Each structure stands twice: as structure tokens, then as C-alpha cells.
Coordinates of C-alpha atoms and ligand atoms in Angstrom, one line a residue:
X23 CA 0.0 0.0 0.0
X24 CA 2.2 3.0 -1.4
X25 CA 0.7 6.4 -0.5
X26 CA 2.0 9.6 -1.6
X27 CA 2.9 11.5 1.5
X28 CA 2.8 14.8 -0.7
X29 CA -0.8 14.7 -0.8
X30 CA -2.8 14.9 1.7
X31 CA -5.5 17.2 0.9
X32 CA -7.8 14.1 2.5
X33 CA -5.6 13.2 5.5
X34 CA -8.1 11.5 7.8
X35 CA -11.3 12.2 6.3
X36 CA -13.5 9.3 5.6
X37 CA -14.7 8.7 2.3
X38 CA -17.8 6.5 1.3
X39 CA -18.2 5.6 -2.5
X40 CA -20.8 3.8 -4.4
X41 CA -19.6 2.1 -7.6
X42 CA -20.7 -0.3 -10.6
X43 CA -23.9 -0.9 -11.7
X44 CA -26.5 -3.3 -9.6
X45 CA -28.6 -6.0 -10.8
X46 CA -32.3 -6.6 -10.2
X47 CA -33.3 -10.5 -10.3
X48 CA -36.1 -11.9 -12.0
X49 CA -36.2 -15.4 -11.8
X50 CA -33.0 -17.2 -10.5
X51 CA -31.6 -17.2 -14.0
X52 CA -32.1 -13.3 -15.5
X53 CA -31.6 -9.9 -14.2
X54 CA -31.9 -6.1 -15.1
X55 CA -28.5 -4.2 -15.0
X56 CA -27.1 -1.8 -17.2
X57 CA -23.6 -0.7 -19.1
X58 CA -21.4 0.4 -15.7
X59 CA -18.0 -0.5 -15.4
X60 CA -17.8 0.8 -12.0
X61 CA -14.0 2.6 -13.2
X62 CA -15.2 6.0 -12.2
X63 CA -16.1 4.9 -9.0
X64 CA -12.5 2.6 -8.7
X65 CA -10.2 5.4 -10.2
X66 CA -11.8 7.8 -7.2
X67 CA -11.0 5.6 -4.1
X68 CA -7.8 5.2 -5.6
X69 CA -7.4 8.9 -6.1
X70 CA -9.0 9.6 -2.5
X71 CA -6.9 7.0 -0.8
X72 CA -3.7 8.5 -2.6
X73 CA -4.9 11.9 -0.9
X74 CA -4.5 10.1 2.5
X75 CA -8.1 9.4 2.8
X76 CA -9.8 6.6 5.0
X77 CA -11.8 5.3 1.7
X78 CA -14.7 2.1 1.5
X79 CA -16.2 1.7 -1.8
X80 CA -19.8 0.0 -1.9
X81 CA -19.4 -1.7 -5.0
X82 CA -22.2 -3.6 -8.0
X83 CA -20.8 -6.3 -9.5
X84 CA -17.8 -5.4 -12.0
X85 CA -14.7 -6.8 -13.2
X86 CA -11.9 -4.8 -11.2
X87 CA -10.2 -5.1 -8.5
X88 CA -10.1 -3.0 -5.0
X89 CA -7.0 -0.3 -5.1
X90 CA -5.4 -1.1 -2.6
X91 CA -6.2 0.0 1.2
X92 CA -9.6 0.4 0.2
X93 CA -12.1 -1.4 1.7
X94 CA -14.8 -2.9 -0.2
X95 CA -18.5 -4.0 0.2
X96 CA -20.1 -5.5 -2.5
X97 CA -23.7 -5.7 -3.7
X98 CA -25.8 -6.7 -5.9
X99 CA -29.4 -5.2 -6.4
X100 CA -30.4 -1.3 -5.1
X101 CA -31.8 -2.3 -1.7
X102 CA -28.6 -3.6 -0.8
X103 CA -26.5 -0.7 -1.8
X104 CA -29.0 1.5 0.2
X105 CA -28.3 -0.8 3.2
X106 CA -24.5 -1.3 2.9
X107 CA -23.9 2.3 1.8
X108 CA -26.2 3.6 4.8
X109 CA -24.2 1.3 7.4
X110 CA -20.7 2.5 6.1
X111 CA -22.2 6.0 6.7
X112 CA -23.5 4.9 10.3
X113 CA -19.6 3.8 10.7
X114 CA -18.8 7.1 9.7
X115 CA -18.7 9.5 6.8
X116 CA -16.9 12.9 5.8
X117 CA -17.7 12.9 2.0
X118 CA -20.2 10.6 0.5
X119 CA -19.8 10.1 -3.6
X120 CA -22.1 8.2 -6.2
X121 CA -20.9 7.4 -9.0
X122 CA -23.3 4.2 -9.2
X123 CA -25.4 3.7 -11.9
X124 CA -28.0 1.8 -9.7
X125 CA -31.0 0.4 -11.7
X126 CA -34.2 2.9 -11.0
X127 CA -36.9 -0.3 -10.9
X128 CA -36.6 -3.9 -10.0
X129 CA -39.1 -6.5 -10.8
X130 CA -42.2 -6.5 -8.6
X131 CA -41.7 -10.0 -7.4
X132 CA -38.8 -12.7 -8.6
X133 CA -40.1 -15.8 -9.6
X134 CA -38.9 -18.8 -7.7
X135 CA -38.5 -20.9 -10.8
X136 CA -37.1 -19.8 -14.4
X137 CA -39.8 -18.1 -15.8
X138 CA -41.3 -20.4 -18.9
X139 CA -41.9 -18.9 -22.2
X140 CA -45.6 -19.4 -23.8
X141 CA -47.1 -16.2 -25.2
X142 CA -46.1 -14.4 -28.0
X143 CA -45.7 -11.2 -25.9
X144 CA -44.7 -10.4 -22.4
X145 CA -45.0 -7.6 -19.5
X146 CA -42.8 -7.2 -16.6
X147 CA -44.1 -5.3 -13.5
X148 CA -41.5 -3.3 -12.2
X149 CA -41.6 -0.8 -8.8
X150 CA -39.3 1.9 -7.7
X151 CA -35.9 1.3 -5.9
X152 CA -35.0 3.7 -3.2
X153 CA -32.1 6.2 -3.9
X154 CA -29.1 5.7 -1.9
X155 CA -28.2 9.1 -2.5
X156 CA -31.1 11.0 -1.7
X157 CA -31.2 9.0 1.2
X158 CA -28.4 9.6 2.8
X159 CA -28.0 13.1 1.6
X160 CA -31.4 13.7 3.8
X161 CA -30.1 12.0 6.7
X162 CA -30.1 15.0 9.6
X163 CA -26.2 13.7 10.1
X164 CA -25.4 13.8 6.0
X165 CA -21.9 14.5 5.1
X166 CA -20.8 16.0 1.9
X167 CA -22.7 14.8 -0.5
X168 CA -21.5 14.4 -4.4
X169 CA -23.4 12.9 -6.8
X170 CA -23.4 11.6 -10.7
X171 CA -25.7 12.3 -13.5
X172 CA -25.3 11.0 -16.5
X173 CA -27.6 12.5 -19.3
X174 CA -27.8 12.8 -23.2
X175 CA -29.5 16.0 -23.9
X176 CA -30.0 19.6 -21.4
X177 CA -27.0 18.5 -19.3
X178 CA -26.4 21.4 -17.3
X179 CA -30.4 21.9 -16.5
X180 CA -30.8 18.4 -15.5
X181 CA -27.8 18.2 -13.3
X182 CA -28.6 21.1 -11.5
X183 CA -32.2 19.8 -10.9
X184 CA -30.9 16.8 -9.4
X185 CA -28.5 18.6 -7.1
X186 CA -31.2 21.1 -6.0
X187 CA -33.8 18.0 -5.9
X188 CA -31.3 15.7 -3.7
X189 CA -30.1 18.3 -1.7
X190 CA -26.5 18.0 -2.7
X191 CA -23.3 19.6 -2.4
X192 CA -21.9 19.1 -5.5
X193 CA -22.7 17.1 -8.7
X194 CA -20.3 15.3 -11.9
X195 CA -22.7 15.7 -14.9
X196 CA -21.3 13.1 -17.7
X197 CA -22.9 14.0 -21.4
X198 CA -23.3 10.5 -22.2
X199 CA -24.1 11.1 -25.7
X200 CA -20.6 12.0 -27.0
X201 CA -18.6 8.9 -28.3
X202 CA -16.2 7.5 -26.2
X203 CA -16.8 9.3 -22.6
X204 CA -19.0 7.8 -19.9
X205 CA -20.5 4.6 -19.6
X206 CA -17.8 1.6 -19.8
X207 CA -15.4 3.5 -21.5
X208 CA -11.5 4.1 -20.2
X209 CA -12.2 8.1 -20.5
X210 CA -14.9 10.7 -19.3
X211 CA -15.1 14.1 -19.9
X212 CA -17.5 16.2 -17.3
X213 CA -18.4 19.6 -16.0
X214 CA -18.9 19.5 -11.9
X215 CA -21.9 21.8 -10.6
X216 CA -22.3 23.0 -6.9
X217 CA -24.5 26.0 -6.0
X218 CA -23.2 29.4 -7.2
X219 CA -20.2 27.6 -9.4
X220 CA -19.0 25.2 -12.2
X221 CA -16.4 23.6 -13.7
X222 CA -15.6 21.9 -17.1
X223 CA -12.6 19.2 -17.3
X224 CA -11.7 18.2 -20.9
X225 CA -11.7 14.2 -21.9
X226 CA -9.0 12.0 -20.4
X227 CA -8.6 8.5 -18.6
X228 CA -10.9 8.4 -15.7
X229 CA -8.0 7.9 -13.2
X230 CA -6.8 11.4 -14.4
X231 CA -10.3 13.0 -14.4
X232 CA -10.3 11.2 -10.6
X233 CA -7.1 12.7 -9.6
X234 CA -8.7 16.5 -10.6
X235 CA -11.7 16.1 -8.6
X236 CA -10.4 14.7 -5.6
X237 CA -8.6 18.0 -5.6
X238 CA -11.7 20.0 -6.8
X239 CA -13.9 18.2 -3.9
X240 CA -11.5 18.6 -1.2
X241 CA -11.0 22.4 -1.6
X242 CA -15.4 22.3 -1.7
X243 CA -15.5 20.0 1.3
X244 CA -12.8 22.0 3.1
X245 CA -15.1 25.2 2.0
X246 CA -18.1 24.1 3.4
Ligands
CTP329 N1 -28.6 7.3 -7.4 C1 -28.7 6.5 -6.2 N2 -29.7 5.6 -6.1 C2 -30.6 5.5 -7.1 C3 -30.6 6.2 -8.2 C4 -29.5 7.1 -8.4 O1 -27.8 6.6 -5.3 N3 -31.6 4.6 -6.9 C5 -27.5 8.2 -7.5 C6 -26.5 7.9 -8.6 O2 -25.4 7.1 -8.1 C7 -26.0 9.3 -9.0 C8 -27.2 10.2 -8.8 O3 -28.1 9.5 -7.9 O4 -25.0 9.8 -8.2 C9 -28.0 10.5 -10.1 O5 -28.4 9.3 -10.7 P1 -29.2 9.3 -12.1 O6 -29.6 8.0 -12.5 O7 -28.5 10.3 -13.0 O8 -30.5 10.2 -11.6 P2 -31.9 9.7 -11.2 O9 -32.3 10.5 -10.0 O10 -32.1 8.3 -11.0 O11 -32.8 10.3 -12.4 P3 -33.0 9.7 -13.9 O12 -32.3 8.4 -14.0 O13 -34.4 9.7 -14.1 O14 -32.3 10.8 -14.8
CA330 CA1 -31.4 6.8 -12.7

């Protein structure tokens, strides 16, 4: 565990992120998920641990391993995220960060069996999950809350809703309609809102883009 002892713009402060995607069962067999590679959310414990925070990543299934002196939870569908992500912020919590692209519905019920096939056509109820970041970004003892938003058209407008909605402190807004950025892919390119200010960071790898805001959130954290 090699730690850069020239940064430690996060010495001590505790550092909860959600990462990956999450997976809603249907029958023992299937699942609802989506695209997440969970690298945003991996490239910023590593770049908040290298900043001398006390990082644990509540993690969807993905294909990477935990940087090291991270610890790690993993889940699978939204309700568990809420729950893991709520106790890691019971254990305590400076800066809470989402970047998980947690699936908004699960199926109503999972079947116990594999679901046969027999009509030509097919319907799925599906009901709400809750929102881990809303959630804990209401609790009375929130921290600093950062979320994600990933959008393809009105970027800026949405984002802001959300933060205002959510009650956040900041918010990454990802336009996830330009080639090559964003979902699953090695780069992003975003423009962070908080209230009163913005800023825009031009593509790169994600573990570059993480290394930036680290930096960016620790000067808003230390701010607030
Ligand atoms: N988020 C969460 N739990 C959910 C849904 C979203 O914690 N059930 C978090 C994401 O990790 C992200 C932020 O909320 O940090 C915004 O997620 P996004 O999907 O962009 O927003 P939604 O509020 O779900 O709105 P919509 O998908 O309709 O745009
Ligand atoms: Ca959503």
C-alpha cells in the first residue's frame, strides 16, 4: 500500500463511494442491470486514498479489483447498496460520492422458478428502488454529498435539478451522448456543478479526471 505523502489534501477524512452498476433479479436465471463499469467509482477511491483518505467503496458487480487499502463491500441489487452504503455511513462519513449507476426499478416479485416462455408477448411489472443518495443526503447527520448524473441532452439543467432536488453539495454531470466518454469507457469528460459555481474538465482517462476532482472536492469539502 504506497501512499504519496505529498498529498494529503484528505488526510483522515473518511470517504464513502458507491460504484458499478447493480442488478435486479427476475427469476433465478435473469436480471436487469445496465452498461457500468464501476471505473469512475474505482479510479476515485484510488485517487482519494492516494490523498491520504480513509476510503470504503460500496461496489455492484464489476470486473476490477479494489486499489489497494480500500475497503470494499459489495452488492448486488439497489436495496442492498442503500443498506451497505447507509451502514458505512453509520460507521462514519466525511464525504459521500455516487458514482453508481444503480438500476431505477426492479421487478415487482422474482419468480422462484425460471420463468417459462408461452405467449407471444410479455409484460414485466416493475416498482421503484429507493435512492441511496437521496437518502443519505437527507439523513439529519449527512456529510458532503457528491453525486453523478449521466444525461444525453439539457446536461447542465438536468444536473442542477438533481442537485437542488437531492439536496447535494456538488454534482459530476457526464454527457453520455458524446462517443467515447462515460459509460464503460477508459475516458470521461465532465463539467462539476455546486451551488453558485461550475467547472468543465476536458476528456481524459478516468484515473486522471479522478485525480482533478479529488482535488476540486477537497477544496469544496474543506469550503463548506
Ligand atoms: N442514485 C442512487 N440511487 C438510485 C438512483 C440514483 O444513489 N436509486 C445516484 C447515482 O449514483 C447518481 C445520482 O443518484 O450519483 C443520479 O443518478 P441518475 O440515474 O443520473 O439520476 P436519477 O435521480 O435516477 O434520475 P434519472 O435516472 O431519471 O435521470
Ligand atoms: Ca437513474
Amino acid at each position: 500500500d504506497r501512499i504519496n505523502t505529498e498529498n494529503t489534501a484528505l488526510a483522515g477524512v473518511r470517504v464513502v463511494i458507491t460504484a458499478g452498476p447493480t442488478r435486479e433479479p427476475i427469476d433465478p436465471v435473469r436480471y436487469i442491470s445496465n452498461h457500468s463499469s464501476g471505473k469512475m467509482g474505482y479510479a476515485l477511491a484510488m485517487a482519494a486514498r492516494q490523498a491520504g483518505a480513509e476510503v470504503t467503496l460500496v461496489s455492484g458487480p464489476v470486473n476490477l479489483t479494489a486499489p489497494a487499502g480500500v475497503r470494499v463491500h459489495t452488492v448486488v441489487t439497489a436495496a442492498d447498496m442503500l443498506a451497505q452504503a447507509s451502514a458505512a455511513v453509520d460507521d462514519g462519513c466525511d464525504i459521500f460520492i455516487a458514482t453508481a449507476a444503480v438500476a431505477d426499478y426492479r421487478p415487482a416479485t422474482c419468480a422462484d422458478q425460471k420463468i417459462k416462455k408461452s405467449a407471444e408477448d410479455m409484460a414485466l411489472a416493475l416498482v421503484r428502488n429507493p435512492d441511496t443518495l437521496a437518502t443519505i443526503a437527507a439523513r439529519p447527520d449527512a456529510p458532503f454529498t457528491v453525486g453523478f448524473a449521466a444525461e444525453t441532452t439539457d446536461v447542465a439543467h438536468y444536473a442542477n435539478d438533481k442537485m437542488q432536488r437531492k439536496k447535494l453539495n456538488m454534482i459530476v454531470a457526464n454527457d453520455v451522448s458524446c462517443p467515447g466518454v462515460g459509460f464503460n469507457s477508459d475516458d470521461n469528460a465532465v463539467t462539476v456543478f455546486w451551488p453558485g459555481g461550475q467547472q468543465a474538465f476536458a476528456t481524459e482517462s478516468k484515473a486522471g479526471l479522478a485525480v482533478r476532482l479529488v482535488e476540486l472536492i477537497s477544496e469544496r469539502f474543506r469550503g463548506s
